[in-house]
């Protein structure tokens, strides 16, 4: 798998190197993060993206911040600054709470080393959690009625969104390893086009896939061309309402109407039992230029941006939407599968 050659994040001489996802799929460029400001920028500008990877980067962001000072004030400032980087993915707050829990009671002189170790542990556990999601989710693909199995996904919830394997794509990779014939429908995911990242991942892994415009998903579902939908999550509320990349709820509505199972695959770090339901999940609103313009690379390979709407066109750009639990067939986590109303039992206890 390409993840063995490229990686989303690695430690490098007291700094962190991340794969700059704003350059993909056209260029493979690693960027060095050497400070708290670098980590915040990487998350906010989406050099790193995807809920689990945002959490891991934030954890390393704390380690980077402590290079400049490891006292209580510096630690509090780092946690607060990172927490404000992006609002929807709960993995960010989850990772920071874990860093706080590990570091706050230590004397400052011992915090730096402990921060690196804890960030490393979060990264390692993320990879293992995703591997398990793949193993648990494989049964869903094996149970599909025909071969090749046709999976529909949205956004990018592959290894690029994590430290390894991905979440929604983990069962796809597991199926590939098990020799199950399959094909994936990949929606482009305007306005940031994370579907292009998914198409790139699948191409590199040799998994048959077809890129579609977001608007084509309903038609394909009505034609019976998908056996199941699997998406990732940025935050799952206690009742199973799920925040994921904007456009997810349209697929869930269409899948429900067509009788196609709709599954959410996410680690327990994406489950927020403190959020009673989807109404309590903050939805990130991003800048209007993401919608007014399209970004890509010209035929010489240079980054280019094209305006597709007037500069003055009013734009709404919610980055996520909420899929109500009633449209979710099941949730796949590293601890196993459950119905959306079974999350408390699955995720509430200790690991
Ligand atoms: O804005 P992004 O690209 O960070 O949004 C990513 C998603 O919505 C993913 O589907 C979600 O984080 C799950 S990633 C394993």
CSV table of N, CA, C and O and ligand atoms in Angstrom, one decimal, residues 46 49-52 54 86 154-157 161-162 167 194 232-234 244-245 320, ligand 1:
chain,number,residue,atom,x,y,z
A,46,UNK,N,-5.7,23.4,6.2
A,46,UNK,CA,-6.0,22.1,5.7
A,46,UNK,C,-4.8,21.5,5.0
A,46,UNK,O,-5.0,20.7,4.1
A,49,UNK,N,-5.7,17.3,7.2
A,49,UNK,CA,-7.2,17.3,7.3
A,49,UNK,C,-7.7,15.9,7.6
A,49,UNK,O,-6.9,15.0,7.6
A,50,UNK,N,-9.0,15.9,7.9
A,50,UNK,CA,-9.6,14.6,8.3
A,50,UNK,C,-9.5,14.5,9.9
A,50,UNK,O,-8.5,14.8,10.5
A,51,UNK,N,-10.6,14.1,10.5
A,51,UNK,CA,-10.7,14.3,11.9
A,51,UNK,C,-9.6,13.6,12.7
A,51,UNK,O,-8.9,14.2,13.6
A,52,UNK,N,-9.3,12.3,12.4
A,52,UNK,CA,-8.2,11.7,13.2
A,52,UNK,C,-6.8,12.4,13.1
A,52,UNK,O,-6.1,12.6,14.0
A,54,UNK,N,-6.3,15.5,12.2
A,54,UNK,CA,-6.3,16.8,12.9
A,54,UNK,C,-6.0,16.6,14.4
A,54,UNK,O,-5.2,17.3,15.0
A,86,UNK,N,-9.9,24.4,14.3
A,86,UNK,CA,-11.1,24.0,13.5
A,86,UNK,C,-12.2,23.5,14.5
A,86,UNK,O,-11.8,22.7,15.4
A,154,UNK,N,-17.9,9.3,0.5
A,154,UNK,CA,-17.9,10.8,0.3
A,154,UNK,C,-16.7,11.4,1.0
A,154,UNK,O,-16.3,10.9,2.0
A,155,UNK,N,-16.2,12.5,0.4
A,155,UNK,CA,-15.0,13.2,1.0
A,155,UNK,C,-13.8,12.2,1.0
A,155,UNK,O,-13.7,11.3,0.1
A,156,UNK,N,-12.9,12.4,1.8
A,156,UNK,CA,-11.8,11.5,2.0
A,156,UNK,C,-11.7,11.0,3.4
A,156,UNK,O,-11.4,11.8,4.3
A,157,UNK,N,-11.9,9.8,3.6
A,157,UNK,CA,-11.8,9.2,4.9
A,157,UNK,C,-10.8,8.0,4.8
A,157,UNK,O,-11.1,6.9,5.3
A,161,UNK,N,-6.5,10.9,5.8
A,161,UNK,CA,-7.2,11.6,6.8
A,161,UNK,C,-6.8,11.1,8.2
A,161,UNK,O,-7.4,11.5,9.2
A,162,UNK,N,-5.8,10.2,8.3
A,162,UNK,CA,-5.5,9.5,9.5
A,162,UNK,C,-3.9,9.3,9.5
A,162,UNK,O,-3.2,9.9,8.7
A,167,UNK,N,-10.6,5.5,7.8
A,167,UNK,CA,-11.8,5.0,8.5
A,167,UNK,C,-12.8,4.4,7.6
A,167,UNK,O,-12.9,3.2,7.5
A,194,UNK,N,-12.2,16.9,-1.7
A,194,UNK,CA,-11.4,15.8,-1.0
A,194,UNK,C,-11.6,14.5,-1.7
A,194,UNK,O,-10.8,13.5,-1.5
A,232,UNK,N,-17.0,8.6,6.7
A,232,UNK,CA,-16.3,8.8,8.0
A,232,UNK,C,-17.2,9.8,8.8
A,232,UNK,O,-18.3,10.0,8.5
A,233,UNK,N,-16.6,10.3,9.9
A,233,UNK,CA,-17.3,11.2,10.7
A,233,UNK,C,-16.3,12.2,11.4
A,233,UNK,O,-15.2,11.8,11.6
A,234,UNK,N,-16.8,13.4,11.6
A,234,UNK,CA,-16.0,14.4,12.3
A,234,UNK,C,-16.4,14.4,13.8
A,234,UNK,O,-15.6,14.8,14.7
A,244,UNK,N,-20.4,15.1,9.3
A,244,UNK,CA,-19.4,14.7,8.4
A,244,UNK,C,-19.4,15.7,7.3
A,244,UNK,O,-20.2,16.7,7.2
A,245,UNK,N,-18.5,15.6,6.3
A,245,UNK,CA,-18.3,16.6,5.2
A,245,UNK,C,-19.6,16.9,4.6
A,245,UNK,O,-20.5,16.0,4.3
A,320,UNK,N,-19.6,21.2,6.9
A,320,UNK,CA,-20.1,19.9,7.4
A,320,UNK,C,-21.6,19.9,7.4
A,320,UNK,O,-22.2,21.0,7.4
B,1,LIG,O1,-12.7,19.3,6.0
B,1,LIG,P1,-12.0,17.9,6.1
B,1,LIG,O2,-11.3,17.5,4.8
B,1,LIG,O3,-11.1,17.8,7.3
B,1,LIG,O4,-13.2,16.9,6.4
B,1,LIG,C1,-13.0,15.6,6.4
B,1,LIG,C2,-14.2,14.7,6.6
B,1,LIG,O5,-15.3,15.2,6.7
B,1,LIG,C3,-14.0,13.3,6.8
B,1,LIG,O6,-15.0,12.6,6.2
B,1,LIG,C4,-13.9,13.0,8.3
B,1,LIG,O7,-13.0,13.8,8.9
B,1,LIG,C5,-13.5,11.6,8.5
B,1,LIG,S1,-11.8,11.3,8.2
B,1,LIG,C6,-11.4,9.8,8.6
